[in-house]
Short mmCIF file of C-alpha atoms in Angstrom, two decimals:
data_model
loop_
_atom_site.label_atom_id
_atom_site.label_comp_id
_atom_site.label_asym_id
_atom_site.label_seq_id
_atom_site.Cartn_x
_atom_site.Cartn_y
_atom_site.Cartn_z
CA MET R 1 0.00 0.00 0.00
CA ALA R 2 1.50 3.31 -1.06
CA ASP R 3 -0.06 6.02 1.05
CA ILE R 4 -2.32 6.25 4.07
CA PRO R 5 -6.07 6.41 3.27
CA ARG R 6 -6.79 10.07 3.86
CA ARG R 7 -10.41 10.82 3.05
CA ALA R 8 -12.19 11.54 6.32
CA ALA R 9 -15.31 9.52 5.43
CA HIS R 10 -13.21 6.51 4.42
CA ARG R 11 -11.12 6.64 7.61
CA THR R 12 -14.17 7.22 9.82
CA ALA R 13 -15.88 4.18 8.30
CA LYS R 14 -12.78 2.10 9.00
CA LEU R 15 -12.64 3.22 12.64
CA ALA R 16 -16.39 2.74 13.09
CA SER R 17 -16.11 -0.83 11.79
CA LEU R 18 -14.15 -1.84 14.89
CA PRO R 19 -16.82 -1.61 17.61
CA LEU R 20 -19.59 -2.67 15.18
CA GLY R 21 -17.59 -5.67 14.03
CA VAL R 22 -16.94 -6.69 17.62
CA ALA R 23 -20.63 -6.30 18.50
CA GLY R 24 -21.65 -8.40 15.51
CA ARG R 25 -19.31 -11.18 16.48
CA LEU R 26 -20.54 -11.15 20.07
CA ALA R 27 -24.12 -11.46 18.82
CA ALA R 28 -23.09 -14.39 16.63
CA GLY R 29 -21.37 -15.91 19.65
CA TRP R 30 -24.56 -15.75 21.74
CA GLY R 31 -26.41 -17.46 18.88
CA LYS R 32 -23.89 -20.30 18.86
CA ARG R 33 -24.08 -20.56 22.64
CA LEU R 34 -27.87 -21.04 22.41
CA THR R 35 -27.28 -23.98 20.07
CA GLY R 36 -25.06 -25.63 22.69
CA GLN R 37 -21.52 -24.82 21.57
CA ASP R 38 -18.87 -24.59 24.28
CA ALA R 39 -18.65 -21.07 25.76
CA ALA R 40 -14.84 -21.09 26.03
CA GLU R 41 -14.45 -22.17 22.40
CA ILE R 42 -16.83 -19.44 21.23
CA SER R 43 -15.04 -16.85 23.34
CA ALA R 44 -11.66 -17.85 21.90
CA GLU R 45 -13.07 -17.75 18.35
CA MET R 46 -14.56 -14.28 18.91
CA SER R 47 -11.24 -13.04 20.33
CA ALA R 48 -9.28 -14.36 17.36
CA ARG R 49 -11.59 -12.70 14.83
CA THR R 50 -11.70 -9.42 16.72
CA ALA R 51 -7.92 -9.36 17.04
CA GLU R 52 -7.60 -10.07 13.33
CA GLN R 53 -9.91 -7.16 12.48
CA LEU R 54 -8.14 -4.87 14.94
CA PHE R 55 -4.78 -5.54 13.29
CA SER R 56 -6.20 -5.22 9.80
CA VAL R 57 -7.99 -1.91 10.36
CA LEU R 58 -5.47 -0.15 12.60
CA GLY R 59 -2.56 -1.45 10.52
CA GLN R 60 -4.08 -0.04 7.33
CA LEU R 61 -4.98 3.29 8.85
CA LYS R 62 -1.63 3.83 10.54
CA GLY R 63 -1.66 7.45 11.75
CA GLY R 64 -3.39 8.12 15.06
CA ALA R 65 -5.32 4.85 15.04
CA MET R 66 -2.06 2.92 14.70
CA LYS R 67 -0.60 4.90 17.61
CA PHE R 68 -3.62 4.07 19.77
CA GLY R 69 -3.22 0.42 18.80
CA GLN R 70 0.42 0.49 19.88
CA ALA R 71 -0.53 2.13 23.17
CA LEU R 72 -3.19 -0.54 23.73
CA SER R 73 -0.71 -3.31 23.00
CA VAL R 74 1.15 -2.63 26.23
CA PHE R 75 -1.98 -3.18 28.30
CA GLU R 76 -2.67 -6.68 27.00
CA ALA R 77 -0.84 -7.88 30.13
CA ALA R 78 -3.93 -6.84 32.12
CA VAL R 79 -6.30 -9.00 30.03
CA PRO R 80 -7.04 -12.52 31.37
CA ASP R 81 -4.82 -15.11 29.69
CA GLU R 82 -7.66 -17.10 28.13
CA MET R 83 -8.80 -13.98 26.25
CA ALA R 84 -5.41 -12.37 25.61
CA GLY R 85 -3.76 -14.94 23.33
CA PRO R 86 -5.13 -13.76 19.96
CA TYR R 87 -4.86 -10.08 20.95
CA ARG R 88 -1.28 -10.58 22.11
CA GLU R 89 -0.32 -11.93 18.71
CA ALA R 90 -2.19 -9.26 16.72
CA LEU R 91 -1.11 -6.36 18.92
CA THR R 92 2.52 -7.48 18.94
CA LYS R 93 2.31 -7.38 15.14
CA LEU R 94 1.01 -3.83 15.40
CA GLN R 95 4.14 -2.84 17.33
CA ALA R 96 6.44 -3.76 14.48
CA ALA R 97 4.44 -4.42 11.32
CA ALA R 98 2.08 -2.65 8.96
CA PRO R 99 1.47 -2.86 5.20
CA PRO R 100 4.57 -1.16 3.67
CA MET R 101 4.52 1.79 1.28
CA ALA R 102 5.91 1.37 -2.22
CA ALA R 103 9.57 2.11 -2.94
CA SER R 104 8.51 4.90 -5.33
CA SER R 105 6.70 6.63 -2.45
CA VAL R 106 9.77 6.27 -0.22
CA HIS R 107 12.02 7.75 -2.92
CA ARG R 108 9.60 10.64 -3.45
CA VAL R 109 9.71 11.54 0.28
CA LEU R 110 13.53 11.28 0.31
CA ASP R 111 13.71 13.53 -2.78
CA GLU R 112 11.59 16.14 -1.00
CA GLN R 113 13.32 15.91 2.36
CA LEU R 114 17.01 15.23 1.65
CA GLY R 115 17.24 16.64 -1.90
CA ARG R 116 17.30 14.85 -5.24
CA ALA R 117 20.94 13.90 -4.70
CA TRP R 118 20.04 11.96 -1.51
CA ARG R 119 21.51 8.73 -2.95
CA THR R 120 25.01 10.25 -2.79
CA ARG R 121 24.65 10.48 1.01
CA PHE R 122 24.28 6.68 1.23
CA SER R 123 26.61 3.99 -0.06
CA GLU R 124 23.71 1.50 0.20
CA PHE R 125 19.94 1.82 0.74
CA ASP R 126 17.53 -1.11 1.14
CA ASP R 127 14.13 -0.35 -0.42
CA THR R 128 12.48 -3.14 1.61
CA PRO R 129 11.44 -1.70 4.99
CA ALA R 130 13.05 -3.28 8.04
CA ALA R 131 10.22 -2.20 10.38
CA ALA R 132 7.09 -0.08 10.62
CA ALA R 133 6.73 2.85 12.98
CA SER R 134 3.38 4.40 13.87
CA ILE R 135 3.49 7.19 11.27
CA GLY R 136 6.45 6.00 9.19
CA GLN R 137 8.57 3.04 8.22
CA VAL R 138 12.23 2.26 8.81
CA HIS R 139 14.79 1.30 6.15
CA ARG R 140 18.25 -0.11 6.72
CA ALA R 141 21.06 1.68 4.89
CA THR R 142 24.79 2.45 4.93
CA TRP R 143 25.81 6.10 5.30
CA HIS R 144 28.51 7.44 2.98
CA ASP R 145 31.12 7.12 5.79
CA GLY R 146 30.39 3.39 6.23
CA ARG R 147 28.13 3.60 9.29
CA GLU R 148 25.08 1.31 9.37
CA VAL R 149 22.02 3.54 9.74
CA ALA R 150 18.25 3.40 10.22
CA VAL R 151 16.28 5.74 7.95
CA LYS R 152 12.78 6.55 9.21
CA VAL R 153 10.54 7.88 6.45
CA GLN R 154 7.12 9.35 7.26
CA TYR R 155 4.15 7.95 5.34
CA PRO R 156 2.80 10.40 2.72
CA GLY R 157 -0.36 11.90 4.19
CA ALA R 158 0.51 10.86 7.76
CA ASP R 159 0.05 14.41 9.08
CA GLU R 160 -3.43 14.79 7.59
CA ALA R 161 -4.39 11.24 8.62
CA LEU R 162 -3.17 11.66 12.19
CA ARG R 163 -5.14 14.87 12.66
CA SER R 164 -8.23 13.20 11.17
CA ASP R 165 -7.89 10.15 13.45
CA LEU R 166 -7.46 12.35 16.52
CA ARG R 167 -10.58 14.34 15.64
CA GLN R 168 -12.53 11.08 15.28
CA LEU R 169 -11.15 9.61 18.50
CA THR R 170 -12.06 12.80 20.37
CA ARG R 171 -15.65 12.22 19.22
CA PHE R 172 -15.52 8.91 21.11
CA SER R 173 -14.87 10.73 24.40
CA ARG R 174 -17.94 9.10 25.98
CA LEU R 175 -16.40 5.69 25.36
CA PHE R 176 -13.15 6.82 27.02
CA GLN R 177 -15.23 8.28 29.86
CA SER R 178 -16.72 4.86 30.54
CA LEU R 179 -13.20 3.38 30.70
CA ALA R 180 -12.03 6.06 33.18
CA PRO R 181 -15.20 7.26 34.93
CA GLY R 182 -13.50 9.65 37.35
CA ALA R 183 -11.21 11.39 34.90
CA GLU R 184 -11.71 14.68 33.10
CA VAL R 185 -11.58 12.99 29.71
CA LYS R 186 -11.75 15.97 27.32
CA PRO R 187 -8.66 17.79 28.65
CA LEU R 188 -6.86 14.44 28.78
CA LEU R 189 -7.65 13.78 25.11
CA ALA R 190 -6.60 17.35 24.24
CA GLU R 191 -3.24 16.78 25.95
CA LEU R 192 -2.78 13.44 24.18
CA GLN R 193 -3.68 15.10 20.87
CA ASP R 194 -1.09 17.87 21.38
CA ARG R 195 1.66 15.39 22.19
CA MET R 196 0.84 13.19 19.16
CA VAL R 197 0.79 16.13 16.75
CA GLU R 198 4.29 17.04 17.97
CA GLU R 199 5.50 13.72 16.58
CA LEU R 200 4.75 14.78 13.02
CA ASP R 201 7.94 16.86 12.77
CA TYR R 202 10.88 14.46 12.84
CA ARG R 203 13.24 17.38 13.57
CA THR R 204 11.69 17.54 17.05
CA GLU R 205 12.24 13.79 17.45
CA ALA R 206 15.86 14.21 16.30
CA ASP R 207 16.44 16.97 18.87
CA ASN R 208 14.96 14.75 21.60
CA GLN R 209 17.18 11.84 20.58
CA ARG R 210 20.29 14.04 20.47
CA ALA R 211 19.58 15.14 24.06
CA PHE R 212 19.25 11.53 25.26
CA ALA R 213 22.27 10.35 23.24
CA LYS R 214 24.49 13.07 24.71
CA VAL R 215 23.63 12.18 28.33
CA PHE R 216 23.82 8.39 27.84
CA GLN R 217 26.90 8.51 25.55
CA ASP R 218 29.19 6.57 27.90
CA ASP R 219 26.53 4.94 30.06
CA ALA R 220 27.17 1.40 31.30
CA GLY R 221 23.50 0.38 31.09
CA VAL R 222 21.87 2.30 28.21
CA ARG R 223 22.68 2.99 24.55
CA VAL R 224 20.84 5.66 22.55
CA PRO R 225 21.80 5.68 18.84
CA ALA R 226 23.29 8.96 17.56
CA VAL R 227 21.33 11.09 15.06
CA VAL R 228 23.12 11.28 11.69
CA ALA R 229 20.73 13.58 9.75
CA SER R 230 17.19 14.92 10.08
CA ALA R 231 14.45 16.70 8.14
CA PRO R 232 10.72 17.30 8.87
CA LYS R 233 9.68 13.88 7.48
CA VAL R 234 12.95 11.87 7.51
CA VAL R 235 15.38 11.06 10.33
CA VAL R 236 18.61 9.06 9.97
CA THR R 237 20.14 7.45 13.08
CA GLU R 238 22.80 4.86 13.82
CA TRP R 239 21.59 1.28 13.43
CA VAL R 240 21.49 -0.93 16.53
CA SER R 241 21.06 -4.71 16.62
CA GLY R 242 19.98 -6.66 19.66
CA THR R 243 17.30 -8.93 21.10
CA PRO R 244 13.92 -7.13 20.92
CA TYR R 245 11.90 -7.06 24.13
CA SER R 246 9.03 -8.75 22.23
CA GLN R 247 11.32 -11.76 21.73
CA ILE R 248 12.36 -11.81 25.40
CA ILE R 249 8.65 -11.63 26.34
CA ALA R 250 7.97 -14.61 24.08
CA ASP R 251 10.85 -16.92 25.03
CA GLY R 252 13.53 -15.20 27.15
CA ASP R 253 15.20 -17.03 30.03
CA ARG R 254 14.99 -15.87 33.66
CA GLU R 255 18.25 -13.89 33.55
CA GLN R 256 17.26 -12.07 30.34
CA ARG R 257 13.84 -11.20 31.73
CA ASN R 258 15.21 -9.81 34.98
CA THR R 259 18.01 -7.85 33.26
CA ALA R 260 15.60 -6.40 30.68
CA GLY R 261 13.15 -5.39 33.42
CA GLN R 262 15.73 -3.81 35.73
CA LEU R 263 17.29 -1.80 32.88
CA LEU R 264 13.88 -0.55 31.72
CA ALA R 265 12.88 0.54 35.24
CA GLU R 266 16.23 2.35 35.68
CA PHE R 267 15.86 4.13 32.34
CA HIS R 268 12.26 5.17 32.98
CA TYR R 269 12.98 6.74 36.37
CA SER R 270 16.50 8.12 35.75
CA ALA R 271 16.01 9.87 32.38
CA PRO R 272 13.90 12.81 33.68
CA ALA R 273 16.55 13.61 36.32
CA ARG R 274 19.44 13.20 33.88
CA VAL R 275 18.01 14.54 30.61
CA GLY R 276 14.98 16.57 31.72
CA LEU R 277 12.92 14.40 29.34
CA LEU R 278 10.84 11.22 29.74
CA HIS R 279 10.73 8.73 26.84
CA ALA R 280 6.96 8.57 26.40
CA ASP R 281 6.40 5.71 23.93
CA PRO R 282 6.74 2.56 26.04
CA HIS R 283 6.06 -0.50 23.94
CA PRO R 284 8.35 -3.50 23.46
CA GLY R 285 9.23 -2.51 19.88
CA ASN R 286 11.24 0.45 21.18
CA PHE R 287 13.56 -1.54 23.46
CA MET R 288 16.16 -4.23 22.87
CA LEU R 289 18.88 -5.96 24.86
CA LEU R 290 22.31 -5.57 23.26
CA PRO R 291 24.94 -8.35 23.23
CA ASP R 292 27.05 -6.29 25.69
CA GLY R 293 24.17 -6.34 28.22
CA ARG R 294 23.00 -2.76 27.71
CA LEU R 295 19.48 -1.55 26.95
CA ALA R 296 19.10 0.08 23.52
CA VAL R 297 16.28 2.63 23.25
CA ILE R 298 14.84 3.93 19.98
CA ASP R 299 12.00 6.23 18.83
CA PHE R 300 12.03 9.55 20.65
CA GLY R 301 9.05 11.14 18.87
CA ALA R 302 6.99 11.20 22.07
CA VAL R 303 8.58 12.72 25.15
CA ALA R 304 7.37 14.50 28.27
CA ARG R 305 9.38 17.62 29.06
CA LEU R 306 10.35 17.48 32.73
CA PRO R 307 13.14 20.04 33.26
CA HIS R 308 12.96 19.51 37.04
CA GLY R 309 12.72 15.71 36.83
CA LEU R 310 9.73 13.59 37.85
CA PRO R 311 7.23 15.49 40.05
CA ALA R 312 7.92 15.10 43.77
CA THR R 313 4.15 14.73 44.24
CA PHE R 314 4.33 11.15 42.91
CA GLY R 315 7.13 10.28 45.32
CA ARG R 316 5.18 11.71 48.29
CA MET R 317 2.02 9.84 47.23
CA ILE R 318 3.90 6.54 47.08
CA ARG R 319 5.61 7.16 50.42
CA LEU R 320 2.34 8.07 52.21
CA ALA R 321 0.64 4.97 50.78
CA LEU R 322 3.55 2.80 51.94
CA GLU R 323 3.47 4.38 55.41
CA ASP R 324 -0.32 3.91 55.72
CA LYS R 325 -1.10 7.61 56.25
CA PRO R 326 -4.57 7.98 54.72
CA ALA R 327 -5.39 11.50 55.98
CA GLU R 328 -2.12 13.01 54.70
CA LEU R 329 -2.48 11.11 51.42
CA LEU R 330 -5.99 12.46 50.79
CA GLU R 331 -4.89 16.00 51.68
CA LEU R 332 -2.06 15.77 49.12
CA LEU R 333 -4.34 14.32 46.44
CA ARG R 334 -6.90 17.11 46.92
CA ALA R 335 -4.19 19.80 46.82
CA GLU R 336 -2.81 18.40 43.55
CA ARG R 337 -6.27 18.00 41.87
CA PHE R 338 -6.26 14.18 41.94
CA VAL R 339 -9.68 14.21 43.63
CA GLN R 340 -12.67 15.80 41.92
CA VAL R 341 -13.61 18.99 43.80
CA ASP R 342 -17.30 18.13 44.20
CA ARG R 343 -16.74 14.58 45.48
CA GLU R 344 -16.77 13.39 49.08
CA VAL R 345 -14.39 10.50 49.58
CA GLN R 346 -13.07 8.75 52.68
CA ALA R 347 -9.32 8.83 53.31
CA GLU R 348 -9.28 5.11 54.20
CA ASP R 349 -11.03 4.26 50.91
CA VAL R 350 -8.46 6.19 48.89
CA LEU R 351 -5.63 4.40 50.69
CA ALA R 352 -7.30 1.02 50.07
CA TYR R 353 -7.62 1.92 46.36
CA LEU R 354 -3.98 3.03 45.92
CA ALA R 355 -2.13 0.72 48.34
CA PRO R 356 -2.02 -2.37 46.06
CA PHE R 357 -0.47 -0.28 43.27
CA VAL R 358 2.57 0.34 45.47
CA ASP R 359 3.09 -3.38 46.18
CA PRO R 360 6.19 -3.41 43.90
CA ILE R 361 7.91 -1.00 46.32
CA ARG R 362 7.12 -3.06 49.46
CA SER R 363 9.37 -6.00 48.65
CA SER R 364 12.76 -6.16 46.92
CA PRO R 365 12.88 -7.54 44.35
CA PHE R 366 9.23 -7.60 43.25
CA HIS R 367 8.04 -10.19 40.73
CA PHE R 368 5.99 -8.35 38.08
CA THR R 369 3.48 -10.83 36.64
CA ARG R 370 0.53 -10.68 34.28
CA ARG R 371 -1.63 -12.09 37.06
CA TRP R 372 -0.71 -9.24 39.43
CA LEU R 373 -1.64 -6.66 36.78
CA GLN R 374 -4.85 -8.51 35.96
CA GLN R 375 -5.81 -8.48 39.65
CA GLN R 376 -5.35 -4.69 39.77
CA ALA R 377 -7.42 -4.24 36.61
CA GLU R 378 -10.17 -6.54 37.94
CA ARG R 379 -10.17 -4.81 41.35
CA VAL R 380 -10.67 -1.27 40.06
CA GLY R 381 -12.91 -2.36 37.17
CA ASP R 382 -15.43 -4.42 39.16
CA LEU R 383 -18.65 -2.36 39.29
CA ARG R 384 -19.60 -3.99 42.60
CA SER R 385 -16.34 -3.23 44.41
CA PRO R 386 -15.71 -0.29 46.78
CA ASP R 387 -12.53 0.42 44.78
CA PHE R 388 -14.61 1.05 41.64
CA ARG R 389 -16.72 3.62 43.51
CA THR R 390 -13.59 5.29 44.90
CA GLY R 391 -12.05 5.40 41.43
CA ARG R 392 -15.02 7.42 40.15
CA SER R 393 -14.09 10.22 42.57
CA LEU R 394 -10.47 10.41 41.46
CA ASN R 395 -9.12 12.53 38.63
CA LEU R 396 -5.97 12.60 36.50
CA PRO R 397 -4.81 16.19 35.91
CA PRO R 398 -3.79 16.64 32.23
CA ASP R 399 -0.25 17.75 33.13
CA TYR R 400 0.30 14.32 34.73
CA LEU R 401 -1.18 12.39 31.81
CA LEU R 402 1.99 11.42 29.96
CA ILE R 403 3.90 10.49 33.13
CA HIS R 404 1.00 8.31 34.31
CA ARG R 405 0.57 6.68 30.90
CA VAL R 406 4.29 5.96 30.53
CA THR R 407 4.59 4.55 34.05
CA LEU R 408 1.57 2.33 33.44
CA GLY R 409 2.96 1.30 30.05
CA ALA R 410 6.40 0.50 31.49
CA THR R 411 4.71 -1.52 34.27
CA GLY R 412 2.79 -3.42 31.57
CA ILE R 413 6.07 -4.33 29.86
CA LEU R 414 7.61 -5.46 33.17
CA CYS R 415 4.59 -7.76 33.66
CA GLN R 416 4.85 -9.07 30.10
CA LEU R 417 8.53 -9.78 30.79
CA ASP R 418 7.58 -11.59 34.02
CA ALA R 419 10.60 -9.78 35.50
CA GLU R 420 11.91 -9.60 39.05
CA VAL R 421 12.93 -5.97 39.63
CA ASP R 422 14.28 -4.04 42.62
CA ALA R 423 11.85 -1.15 42.17
CA HIS R 424 12.41 0.16 45.70
CA ASP R 425 16.08 0.80 44.97
CA VAL R 426 15.26 2.53 41.66
CA LEU R 427 12.74 4.87 43.30
CA THR R 428 15.05 5.60 46.23
CA ARG R 429 17.70 6.84 43.80
CA TRP R 430 15.59 8.58 41.15
CA GLN R 431 12.05 9.51 42.33
CA PRO R 432 11.96 12.97 44.00
CA GLY R 433 9.81 13.08 47.15
CA PHE R 434 10.04 9.34 47.81
CA THR R 435 12.64 9.49 50.55
CA GLY R 436 11.37 12.75 52.06
#
């Protein structure tokens, strides 16, 4: 496929087909159940078909829908195992695969962005894409000085398509509201929209990556590839080869899993203090374990700007939850707009809601498992539970959105890895407010 489908009506129809398709399959499933077919078999069949459609539609659309698909892929760790299998496979594909654009389209973008003599800047260029990104695809090449490089080329029409997708997704704010009943959804979506639109200019991504690469240049645990060249719709960086986190999730041994998890946790918490930026696109496709034992990080299109490091508020919240101080915790949450102003909520209920989330800090190391994450999702999502009612009174201020989403996404990856991580040590060293 050459370009992204751009016409608003066409893209809207594609997006709309997702929930309708799912509903249709569920209805068919109930029909089969009435005729005596096994419920588990029907459920598995429905999941497989839904996952297939999800991959097909989001993969074709790319743009904003693809980005939402990639964000969702991290949270499959919270879905019960019997339902997650087909989604896991389809969503993992979404992280690294999408129908490629034609070589002629790639060459046209390179002509526009690097000049018609762009071929002289490379000694080799592979027209077959090595990977798909959310709004572009990556080609392997050799720079004129002999360096192996990755060339990320933005899909023609990605800017228009992304803006269209975001407008459509904003129209589904009621659906998002049902997923996060207590949150102010519209400002959250506006913040998400602003951050995604930033990713359209690869020069911004290149500047972000240069900042990370400079700080981590001689780091013993992290490698960030250097930026070789950049333009609004093309960025060229050094090529890195290692074991992708998706592969470690699938079949890594215990040592690999623990190393991958510890390095990711360190990177997530240390980068804001060291760089003033938070890598804000946590999915397994952006991380790999190098042969020398370091973590390689790619794709810096999405970042949160944190010139003063992670907010001390988070550290104080975690500490108060660990120390079982409900009154002080509620006072802090109200002061920082984490509780809706018109809601009455009991301090003990808020502590009961938040305390399990800080379990990883109580014991060192903590074993992050899919089951633990599923339990948290079930606990706060059960309409009959006190935690669900408490959750409806809580709010996520928009300026904390990216940090919250990235922390949740990184936690999802740790659970997919099934990693044992000393999170207490990481927070002690890097989370402001945690130690007082």
